[in-house]
Amino acid sequence: MSHAAPTNDSAGGYALSFNNLQVTFETAGPDVHAVKGLSLAVKPGEVVALVGESGSGKSVTSTAAMGLLPENANVSGVAKVGNVNVVGLEAGKMRKMRATDIAMVFQEPMTALNPVLTIERQLTEALELHGIAYGKEATARAVELLTLVGIPDPAKRIKQYPHQFSGGQRQRIVIAMAISCDPKVIIADEPTTALDVTVQAEILDLLRELKDRLNTGILLITHNMGVVADMADQVAVMFQGNLVETGTVEQVMLHPQHEYTQRLLSAVPKLSPVVIDANAAHAEQTASAGRELVLEAKDLVLEYDMRGTKFRAVQGVSFDVAKGEVLGIVGESGSGKSTVAKAVIGLLPVAEGTLSVQGHNLPKLSPREARKVRKSIGVIFQDPAASLNPRFPIGECITEPMVVHKEGTKASRIQRAMELLDAVKLPRSVVNRYPHELSGGQRQRVCIARALTMNPELLIADEPTSALDVSVQAVVLEMLQDLQRDFNFACLFVSHDLAVVDMLADYVVVMQSGRAVEQGKVKTVLHAPQHDYTRRLLAAAPVPDPHEQAVRREAWRTLNATR
């Protein structure tokens, strides 16, 4: 097959190529062999998707190409950017190549951006560093880049800081930084993980357009099979450091040979196409009496104070969740879905309306009373890397809520941590390891364990599986269903993955620009949507079949064109 191992004489035609790449990490215990003899090539203007689970060696491969592996890594073999082998390349030369020859779009935009510098400073930095543009010219180029990646009102917003942008907008800024110096190859490491489907569709369109315009090779590292079907020309599947299957996107997605690839594809949550009688919606409202409400919002208004000016993030939203139920909140970045979650946790005051947890209206409570009520709320955040204290071992991360609420003894806390590690299917041995020693999927399980520490009545899950690969996501979602059955908590599930909401939630609220545009039972809303925006969201969700995805992509473009 032409794509496997590039021979040395043909390597000139590749934007990025690996030949027998081996990466081993020295650790306190036995050495970890992360990449075992990988050979792969990316041509200019081509997208090669590298898929596999957390810990399969995908990100280590890309980090090797960027020359960013830590001190304890031993690398052998060849990783060529254009014609330059970057394995063992001296630091100064490698630094010159970054951004101009090879650039990276990282998975977590908030950790890839510097929180204390304006977007302007961060975009102009690379341009000035590589001598491409200076001063006003660099700023003009930065505004142009933001326009290119679809940030509205770029001349004004360039003066803002990363936290003032939504997750999707931050990822666009990271892409703008990556393309600022016209690199020959872009490594996109889970570039759409934390994005909702319409933004994801736009970002994939953006990457595709940029790739064609700049003839850039893209190594796309992802676990989203829909994204693979949508974007990739070639697919390489990694498992435990080995490449187990490579081929064209049609071969691998439609006729997977290796059982691991088959397993990955079968784990993808799918939206079930059902059309329901529109009159069914009225019957279900009355049938749901006798529910034990845990969370209730009425005409909720939430505002951010932006240096004296009020910004309304949520306007007049009402919903409720009862014991044993899951309410999904879906919408785009900036639609206000995470803002609702923040208000429930107490990270944002309620401007108007009521927000009640177990009958207690949060805005009316004193801080001490509110704290008592919040003891019964567990939270799983979107970004596991940012929500675990890097200086705490896993055991302490999990039992932190017990310490905060002064519960239990040291021994009983450790016992609780062990039980929860069992519940989230992690080996008990991780109790003394640190967050950076775990993969993203494992970290997220730790976050779920921590959320359950206090036996919550209400679980707030803000995009809990967005950073996980499909098979891990399938396990985590199944686990959440099991845990909910065991603990019978109410769950507010904020997500942009409609297939996940379809699988997990009983009810759904679709939000757009701070308002609820459609809400009701999942069966009704996601299978027979009434609102144009819901239809657009559904059309934007990628499916793991390249042919079907091409049709859906066209439908999505048509829906967008008629807006």
Coordinates of C-alpha atoms in Angstrom, one line a residue:
M1 CA 0.0 0.0 0.0
S2 CA 1.5 3.3 -1.1
H3 CA 0.9 5.0 2.2
A4 CA 2.6 2.8 4.8
A5 CA 6.3 3.3 5.1
P6 CA 7.8 6.0 3.0
T7 CA 11.2 5.0 1.6
N8 CA 14.0 7.5 1.9
D9 CA 14.1 8.4 -1.7
S10 CA 10.4 9.2 -2.0
A11 CA 10.2 11.2 1.3
G12 CA 10.7 14.4 -0.6
G13 CA 7.1 14.4 -1.7
Y14 CA 5.7 14.3 1.8
A15 CA 4.7 17.1 4.1
L16 CA 5.3 14.9 7.1
S17 CA 6.5 11.3 7.3
F18 CA 7.4 8.8 10.0
N19 CA 9.6 5.8 9.5
N20 CA 9.9 3.2 12.3
L21 CA 9.3 5.8 15.0
Q22 CA 9.9 4.4 18.5
V23 CA 9.2 6.4 21.6
T24 CA 9.9 5.1 25.1
F25 CA 9.5 7.0 28.4
E26 CA 11.7 6.4 31.4
T27 CA 9.5 6.3 34.5
A28 CA 10.1 5.4 38.2
G29 CA 8.7 1.9 37.3
P30 CA 9.3 0.0 34.1
D31 CA 9.9 2.0 30.9
V32 CA 6.7 2.8 29.0
H33 CA 6.9 1.9 25.3
A34 CA 4.4 4.5 23.9
V35 CA 5.1 4.2 20.1
K36 CA 6.3 1.0 18.6
G37 CA 7.8 1.4 15.1
L38 CA 5.3 3.6 13.5
S39 CA 5.6 4.4 9.8
L40 CA 3.1 6.9 8.2
A41 CA 3.1 9.7 5.7
V42 CA 1.1 12.8 4.9
K43 CA 1.2 14.4 1.5
P44 CA 0.7 18.1 0.9
G45 CA -3.0 19.0 0.7
E46 CA -4.0 15.6 2.2
V47 CA -5.7 14.8 5.5
V48 CA -4.5 11.7 7.3
A49 CA -6.5 10.8 10.4
L50 CA -4.8 9.0 13.2
V51 CA -7.4 7.4 15.4
G52 CA -7.3 5.3 18.5
E53 CA -8.1 5.4 22.2
S54 CA -6.5 7.5 25.0
G55 CA -3.1 6.1 25.6
S56 CA -2.7 4.5 22.2
G57 CA 0.2 6.8 21.3
K58 CA -1.5 9.2 18.9
S59 CA -0.5 12.4 20.8
V60 CA 3.0 11.1 21.5
T61 CA 3.5 10.6 17.8
S62 CA 2.5 14.2 17.1
T63 CA 4.5 15.6 19.9
A64 CA 7.6 13.8 18.5
A65 CA 7.1 15.5 15.2
M66 CA 6.9 18.9 17.0
G67 CA 10.0 18.1 19.0
L68 CA 8.1 18.7 22.2
L69 CA 8.6 15.4 24.0
P70 CA 9.7 15.7 27.7
E71 CA 13.2 15.0 28.9
N72 CA 12.5 11.4 29.9
A73 CA 11.5 10.3 26.3
N74 CA 13.9 8.2 24.2
V75 CA 13.1 8.6 20.5
S76 CA 14.5 6.6 17.6
G77 CA 13.6 6.2 14.0
V78 CA 12.7 9.0 11.6
A79 CA 10.1 11.9 11.8
K80 CA 10.5 14.1 8.8
V81 CA 8.9 17.5 8.3
G82 CA 9.4 18.0 4.6
N83 CA 13.0 16.7 4.2
V84 CA 14.2 17.5 7.7
N85 CA 14.4 14.7 10.2
V86 CA 13.4 16.3 13.5
V87 CA 14.4 13.4 15.7
G88 CA 17.5 14.6 17.6
L89 CA 17.4 18.0 15.9
E90 CA 18.9 20.7 18.0
A91 CA 16.5 22.9 19.9
G92 CA 17.3 26.2 18.1
K93 CA 16.6 24.7 14.6
M94 CA 13.5 23.0 15.8
R95 CA 12.2 26.2 17.3
K96 CA 12.6 27.9 13.9
M97 CA 10.6 25.2 12.2
R98 CA 7.7 25.4 14.5
A99 CA 4.9 27.6 13.1
T100 CA 6.7 28.1 9.7
D101 CA 7.1 24.4 8.7
I102 CA 5.0 22.6 11.2
A103 CA 2.2 23.9 13.4
M104 CA -0.1 22.4 15.9
V105 CA -3.7 22.9 16.9
F106 CA -4.0 21.6 20.5
Q107 CA -7.0 19.8 22.0
E108 CA -7.7 22.2 24.9
P109 CA -7.7 25.7 23.6
M110 CA -7.8 27.2 27.1
T111 CA -4.5 25.6 28.0
A112 CA -3.0 26.4 24.6
L113 CA -3.7 30.2 25.0
N114 CA -2.0 32.4 27.6
P115 CA -4.7 33.7 29.9
V116 CA -2.8 36.9 30.7
L117 CA -2.1 38.1 27.2
T118 CA -4.6 39.7 24.8
I119 CA -5.4 37.7 21.6
E120 CA -3.6 40.4 19.6
R121 CA -0.4 39.9 21.6
Q122 CA -0.5 36.1 21.1
L123 CA -1.2 36.3 17.4
T124 CA 1.4 38.9 16.6
E125 CA 4.1 37.2 18.7
A126 CA 4.6 34.3 16.2
L127 CA 4.6 36.7 13.2
E128 CA 7.2 39.0 14.8
L129 CA 9.3 36.0 16.1
H130 CA 9.6 34.5 12.6
G131 CA 10.1 37.9 11.0
I132 CA 6.9 37.8 8.9
A133 CA 5.4 41.1 10.1
Y134 CA 5.9 43.7 12.8
G135 CA 3.9 46.4 14.6
K136 CA 0.8 47.6 12.8
E137 CA 1.3 45.3 9.9
A138 CA 1.4 42.3 12.3
T139 CA -1.9 43.6 14.0
A140 CA -3.5 43.9 10.5
R141 CA -2.4 40.4 9.7
A142 CA -3.8 39.2 13.0
V143 CA -7.2 40.8 12.3
E144 CA -7.1 39.2 8.9
L145 CA -6.5 35.8 10.4
L146 CA -9.3 36.2 12.9
T147 CA -11.6 37.2 10.0
L148 CA -10.4 34.1 8.1
V149 CA -11.3 31.8 11.0
G150 CA -14.7 33.4 11.4
I151 CA -14.4 35.5 14.6
P152 CA -17.1 38.3 14.4
D153 CA -15.9 41.9 14.9
P154 CA -12.2 40.9 14.9
A155 CA -10.7 44.5 15.1
K156 CA -12.5 45.1 18.4
R157 CA -12.3 41.5 19.8
I158 CA -8.5 41.2 19.2
K159 CA -8.0 43.4 22.3
Q160 CA -9.8 40.9 24.5
Y161 CA -8.4 38.0 26.6
P162 CA -9.0 34.3 26.1
H163 CA -11.6 34.0 28.9
Q164 CA -13.8 36.5 27.1
F165 CA -14.4 34.0 24.2
S166 CA -16.4 30.9 24.1
G167 CA -14.8 27.5 23.7
G168 CA -15.5 27.3 20.0
Q169 CA -14.1 30.8 19.4
R170 CA -11.0 30.0 21.4
Q171 CA -10.4 27.0 19.2
R172 CA -10.7 29.2 16.1
I173 CA -8.1 31.5 17.6
V174 CA -5.8 28.6 18.1
I175 CA -6.3 27.6 14.5
A176 CA -5.6 31.2 13.4
M177 CA -2.3 31.0 15.4
A178 CA -1.4 27.7 13.7
I179 CA -1.9 29.0 10.2
S180 CA -0.3 32.4 10.8
C181 CA 3.0 31.5 9.3
D182 CA 1.7 29.3 6.4
P183 CA 3.1 26.0 7.7
K184 CA 3.6 23.0 5.3
V185 CA 1.9 20.7 7.8
I186 CA -0.6 21.2 10.6
I187 CA -1.0 18.6 13.3
A188 CA -4.6 18.9 14.6
D189 CA -4.8 17.1 17.9
E190 CA -8.5 16.6 18.6
P191 CA -9.2 20.1 17.1
T192 CA -13.0 19.8 17.5
T193 CA -13.2 17.8 20.7
A194 CA -14.6 20.5 22.9
L195 CA -16.9 22.1 20.2
D196 CA -20.5 21.8 19.5
V197 CA -21.7 20.3 16.2
T198 CA -22.4 23.4 14.2
V199 CA -19.2 25.0 15.3
Q200 CA -17.4 21.7 14.6
A201 CA -18.9 21.6 11.1
E202 CA -17.7 25.2 10.5
I203 CA -14.2 24.4 11.9
L204 CA -13.9 21.3 9.7
D205 CA -15.0 23.4 6.7
L206 CA -12.5 26.0 7.7
L207 CA -9.6 23.4 8.0
R208 CA -10.6 21.9 4.7
E209 CA -10.7 25.3 3.0
L210 CA -7.4 26.4 4.5
K211 CA -5.8 23.0 3.5
D212 CA -6.9 23.5 -0.1
R213 CA -5.9 27.1 -0.3
L214 CA -2.5 26.7 1.4
N215 CA -1.9 23.1 0.2
T216 CA -1.1 22.1 3.7
G217 CA -0.9 18.5 4.8
I218 CA -3.0 17.8 7.9
L219 CA -2.3 15.0 10.4
L220 CA -5.7 14.9 12.1
I221 CA -5.6 13.2 15.5
T222 CA -9.2 12.4 16.6
H223 CA -11.4 9.9 18.2
N224 CA -14.5 11.2 16.6
M225 CA -15.4 8.8 13.8
G226 CA -17.8 11.3 12.3
V227 CA -15.0 13.8 11.9
V228 CA -12.8 11.1 10.3
A229 CA -15.5 10.3 7.8
D230 CA -16.0 14.0 7.1
M231 CA -12.4 15.1 6.7
A232 CA -9.9 12.3 6.1
D233 CA -8.5 11.0 2.9
Q234 CA -6.5 8.3 4.6
V235 CA -7.0 6.7 8.0
A236 CA -4.5 5.0 10.3
V237 CA -5.7 3.2 13.4
M238 CA -3.4 3.0 16.5
F239 CA -3.7 0.6 19.4
Q240 CA -1.3 0.3 22.3
G241 CA 1.5 2.0 20.3
N242 CA 1.1 0.0 17.1
L243 CA -0.5 0.9 13.8
V244 CA -3.1 -1.9 13.4
E245 CA -4.9 -0.7 10.2
T246 CA -4.3 1.8 7.5
G247 CA -6.2 2.6 4.3
T248 CA -8.4 5.0 2.5
V249 CA -11.3 6.5 4.5
E250 CA -13.8 4.3 2.6
Q251 CA -11.8 1.1 3.3
V252 CA -11.3 1.7 7.0
M253 CA -14.7 3.2 7.9
L254 CA -16.9 0.9 5.8
H255 CA -14.9 -2.3 5.7
P256 CA -12.8 -2.4 8.8
Q257 CA -10.5 -5.4 8.9
H258 CA -9.0 -5.3 12.3
E259 CA -11.3 -6.3 15.3
Y260 CA -10.1 -3.2 17.2
T261 CA -11.3 -0.9 14.4
Q262 CA -14.6 -2.8 14.3
R263 CA -14.9 -2.3 18.0
L264 CA -14.2 1.4 17.8
L265 CA -16.8 1.9 15.1
S266 CA -19.4 -0.1 17.0
A267 CA -18.9 2.1 20.1
V268 CA -19.9 5.3 18.3
P269 CA -23.2 6.6 19.7
K270 CA -25.7 7.1 16.8
L271 CA -28.7 9.3 16.5
S272 CA -31.7 7.1 15.9
P273 CA -33.9 8.4 13.1
V274 CA -37.4 8.4 14.4
V275 CA -40.4 10.5 13.4
I276 CA -43.0 11.0 16.1
D277 CA -46.6 12.3 15.8
A278 CA -46.4 16.0 16.7
N279 CA -49.5 15.6 18.9
A280 CA -47.6 13.2 21.2
A281 CA -45.9 16.2 22.9
H282 CA -49.1 17.3 24.6
A283 CA -49.9 13.9 26.1
E284 CA -46.5 13.6 27.7
Q285 CA -46.7 16.9 29.6
T286 CA -49.7 15.7 31.7
A287 CA -48.4 12.1 32.1
S288 CA -45.4 13.1 34.1
A289 CA -47.0 13.8 37.4
G290 CA -45.6 12.3 40.6
R291 CA -42.0 13.3 39.7
E292 CA -39.7 14.2 42.6
L293 CA -38.2 17.5 41.5
V294 CA -34.6 18.2 42.4
L295 CA -33.8 21.2 40.2
E296 CA -36.2 23.8 38.9
A297 CA -35.6 27.0 37.0
K298 CA -38.4 29.5 36.2
D299 CA -37.8 32.5 33.9
L300 CA -34.1 32.4 34.7
V301 CA -32.0 35.4 33.7
L302 CA -28.2 35.2 34.0
E303 CA -25.8 38.1 33.4
Y304 CA -22.1 38.6 33.3
D305 CA -20.7 41.9 34.6
M306 CA -18.2 43.1 31.9
R307 CA -16.5 46.0 33.7
G308 CA -19.7 47.8 34.6
T309 CA -21.8 46.8 31.5
K310 CA -24.1 43.8 31.9
F311 CA -24.1 41.1 29.3
R312 CA -27.2 38.9 29.3
A313 CA -26.1 35.3 28.7
V314 CA -29.4 33.6 29.5
Q315 CA -32.8 35.1 29.1
G316 CA -36.1 33.7 30.5
V317 CA -35.3 30.0 30.5
S318 CA -37.5 27.5 32.4
F319 CA -36.9 23.8 33.0
D320 CA -37.0 21.1 35.7
V321 CA -35.2 17.8 36.5
A322 CA -36.6 15.1 38.8
K323 CA -34.9 12.3 40.6
G324 CA -33.6 9.6 38.3
E325 CA -34.0 11.8 35.2
V326 CA -31.4 13.3 32.8
L327 CA -32.1 16.7 31.2
G328 CA -29.9 17.5 28.3
I329 CA -29.1 21.1 27.5
V330 CA -27.8 21.5 23.9
G331 CA -26.7 24.4 21.8
E332 CA -23.7 26.1 20.4
S333 CA -20.8 27.7 22.2
G334 CA -22.0 30.9 23.6
S335 CA -25.7 29.8 23.7
G336 CA -25.7 29.9 27.5
K337 CA -25.8 26.2 28.3
S338 CA -22.6 26.2 30.5
T339 CA -23.8 29.5 32.0
V340 CA -26.9 27.7 33.4
A341 CA -24.6 25.0 34.9
K342 CA -22.4 27.7 36.4
A343 CA -25.4 29.3 38.1
V344 CA -26.6 26.0 39.6
I345 CA -23.1 25.4 41.1
G346 CA -23.0 29.0 42.4
L347 CA -20.3 30.4 40.2
L348 CA -22.7 33.0 38.8
P349 CA -25.4 35.0 40.7
V350 CA -29.0 34.7 39.4
A351 CA -30.1 38.1 38.0
E352 CA -33.8 37.4 37.8
G353 CA -36.2 34.4 38.1
T354 CA -35.9 31.4 40.4
L355 CA -33.4 28.6 40.5
S356 CA -34.4 26.0 43.1
V357 CA -32.4 22.9 44.3
Q358 CA -34.6 20.6 46.3
G359 CA -37.1 23.3 47.0
H360 CA -34.5 25.9 48.1
N361 CA -34.4 29.0 45.9
L362 CA -30.6 29.6 45.6
P363 CA -30.7 33.4 45.0
K364 CA -32.5 33.9 48.3
L365 CA -30.2 31.8 50.5
S366 CA -27.4 33.1 52.6
P367 CA -23.9 31.9 51.6
R368 CA -23.8 29.4 54.4
E369 CA -27.3 27.9 53.5
A370 CA -26.3 27.8 49.9
R371 CA -23.2 25.9 50.7
K372 CA -25.3 23.3 52.6
V373 CA -27.6 22.9 49.5
R374 CA -24.6 22.6 47.2
K375 CA -23.2 19.8 49.2
S376 CA -25.8 17.7 47.4
I377 CA -24.6 18.7 44.0
G378 CA -21.8 16.9 42.2
V379 CA -20.0 18.5 39.2
I380 CA -18.1 17.0 36.3
F381 CA -16.4 19.7 34.2
Q382 CA -15.6 19.7 30.6
D383 CA -11.8 19.8 30.8
P384 CA -10.4 17.2 33.1
A385 CA -6.9 18.5 32.9
A386 CA -7.9 21.9 34.2
S387 CA -10.3 20.7 36.9
L388 CA -7.9 18.4 38.8
N389 CA -5.2 19.9 41.0
P390 CA -1.9 18.9 39.4
R391 CA -0.2 18.8 42.9
F392 CA -2.7 16.3 44.4
P393 CA -2.4 12.6 43.9
I394 CA -5.6 11.0 42.5
G395 CA -6.8 9.8 45.9
E396 CA -6.7 13.4 47.3
C397 CA -8.4 14.7 44.1
I398 CA -11.3 12.4 44.6
T399 CA -11.7 13.0 48.3
E400 CA -11.3 16.8 48.1
P401 CA -15.1 17.4 48.5
M402 CA -15.0 15.3 51.7
V403 CA -12.2 17.5 53.0
V404 CA -14.0 20.7 52.0
H405 CA -17.2 19.6 53.8
K406 CA -15.3 18.1 56.7
E407 CA -16.6 14.6 56.2
G408 CA -15.0 11.3 57.3
T409 CA -11.5 10.4 58.6
K410 CA -8.4 10.0 56.6
A411 CA -8.9 6.2 56.4
S412 CA -12.6 6.4 55.5
R413 CA -11.8 8.9 52.7
I414 CA -9.2 6.7 51.2
Q415 CA -11.7 3.8 51.4
R416 CA -14.2 6.0 49.6
A417 CA -11.7 6.8 46.9
M418 CA -11.0 3.1 46.4
E419 CA -14.7 2.3 46.1
L420 CA -15.2 5.2 43.6
L421 CA -12.2 4.0 41.5
D422 CA -13.9 0.7 41.3
A423 CA -17.2 2.4 40.3
V424 CA -15.6 4.3 37.5
K425 CA -13.6 1.2 36.4
L426 CA -10.1 2.4 37.2
P427 CA -7.5 0.3 38.9
R428 CA -7.0 1.1 42.6
S429 CA -3.3 1.5 42.0
V430 CA -3.9 4.9 40.4
V431 CA -4.7 6.3 43.9
N432 CA -1.1 7.5 44.4
R433 CA -0.5 8.7 40.9
Y434 CA -0.8 12.3 39.7
P435 CA -3.2 13.7 37.1
H436 CA -0.4 14.2 34.5
E437 CA 0.4 10.5 34.6
L438 CA -3.1 9.6 33.4
S439 CA -4.6 9.8 29.9
G440 CA -7.5 12.2 29.2
G441 CA -10.0 9.5 29.5
Q442 CA -8.7 8.3 32.8
R443 CA -8.6 11.8 34.2
Q444 CA -12.2 12.3 33.2
R445 CA -13.2 9.1 35.1
V446 CA -11.4 10.6 38.2
C447 CA -13.5 13.7 37.8
I448 CA -16.7 11.6 37.7
A449 CA -15.5 9.7 40.8
R450 CA -14.9 13.0 42.6
A451 CA -18.4 14.3 41.6
L452 CA -19.9 11.2 43.2
T453 CA -17.9 11.5 46.5
M454 CA -20.7 13.1 48.5
N455 CA -23.5 10.9 47.1
P456 CA -25.1 13.9 45.3
E457 CA -28.8 14.3 44.6
L458 CA -28.0 16.3 41.5
L459 CA -25.1 15.8 39.1
I460 CA -24.1 18.6 36.8
A461 CA -22.2 17.2 33.9
D462 CA -20.8 19.9 31.6
E463 CA -19.6 18.2 28.4
P464 CA -18.3 15.3 30.4
T465 CA -17.4 13.1 27.5
S466 CA -16.3 15.7 24.9
A467 CA -12.6 15.1 25.5
L468 CA -12.9 11.3 25.4
D469 CA -12.4 8.9 22.6
V470 CA -15.4 6.8 21.4
S471 CA -14.9 3.5 23.2
V472 CA -14.0 5.3 26.4
Q473 CA -17.0 7.6 25.9
A474 CA -19.2 4.6 25.4
V475 CA -17.9 3.1 28.6
V476 CA -18.2 6.4 30.5
L477 CA -21.8 7.0 29.3
E478 CA -22.8 3.4 30.2
M479 CA -21.1 4.0 33.5
L480 CA -23.1 7.2 34.1
Q481 CA -26.3 5.3 33.3
D482 CA -25.3 2.5 35.8
L483 CA -24.3 5.0 38.4
Q484 CA -27.6 6.9 38.0
R485 CA -29.5 3.6 38.4
D486 CA -27.5 2.9 41.6
F487 CA -27.5 6.4 43.1
N488 CA -30.8 7.6 41.5
F489 CA -29.5 11.2 41.2
A490 CA -31.0 13.8 38.9
C491 CA -28.6 14.9 36.1
L492 CA -28.3 18.1 34.2
F493 CA -26.2 17.1 31.2
V494 CA -24.8 19.9 29.1
S495 CA -23.5 18.7 25.8
H496 CA -23.1 19.5 22.2
D497 CA -23.1 15.9 21.1
L498 CA -26.7 15.2 20.1
A499 CA -26.1 11.4 19.8
V500 CA -25.0 11.3 23.4
V501 CA -28.0 13.4 24.5
D502 CA -30.2 11.1 22.5
M503 CA -28.7 8.1 24.2
L504 CA -28.6 9.4 27.8
A505 CA -31.3 12.1 28.3
D506 CA -35.0 11.9 29.0
Y507 CA -35.7 15.5 28.2
V508 CA -33.8 18.1 26.3
V509 CA -33.6 21.9 26.1
V510 CA -32.2 23.4 22.9
M511 CA -30.6 26.8 23.5
Q512 CA -29.6 29.5 21.1
S513 CA -28.2 32.9 22.0
G514 CA -29.4 32.5 25.6
R515 CA -32.9 31.5 24.9
A516 CA -34.6 28.1 24.9
V517 CA -35.9 27.7 21.3
E518 CA -37.3 24.1 21.7
Q519 CA -37.7 21.8 24.6
G520 CA -39.5 18.6 25.6
K521 CA -38.9 14.8 25.5
V522 CA -35.8 13.7 23.6
K523 CA -37.9 11.4 21.4
T524 CA -39.9 14.4 20.2
V525 CA -37.3 17.1 20.0
L526 CA -34.4 15.3 18.4
H527 CA -36.4 13.0 16.1
A528 CA -39.1 15.4 14.9
P529 CA -37.6 18.9 15.4
Q530 CA -40.0 21.8 14.9
H531 CA -37.5 24.6 15.1
D532 CA -35.2 25.4 12.2
Y533 CA -32.2 25.8 14.6
T534 CA -32.7 22.3 16.0
R535 CA -32.8 20.9 12.4
R536 CA -29.5 22.7 11.7
L537 CA -27.9 21.2 14.8
L538 CA -29.0 17.7 13.8
A539 CA -27.7 18.2 10.2
A540 CA -24.3 19.3 11.5
A541 CA -23.7 16.1 13.6
P542 CA -21.2 14.0 11.7
V543 CA -21.8 10.3 11.1
P544 CA -19.0 7.7 10.7
D545 CA -19.9 6.8 7.1
P546 CA -18.0 8.8 4.5
H547 CA -20.8 8.5 1.9
E548 CA -23.7 9.4 4.2
Q549 CA -21.5 12.2 5.7
A550 CA -21.0 13.8 2.3
V551 CA -24.7 13.9 1.8
R552 CA -25.3 15.3 5.3
R553 CA -22.6 17.9 4.8
E554 CA -24.4 19.1 1.7
A555 CA -27.7 19.3 3.6
W556 CA -26.0 21.3 6.3
R557 CA -24.6 23.7 3.8
T558 CA -28.0 24.1 2.2
L559 CA -29.7 24.8 5.5
N560 CA -27.0 27.3 6.3
A561 CA -27.3 29.0 2.9
T562 CA -31.0 29.6 3.4
R563 CA -30.5 31.3 6.8

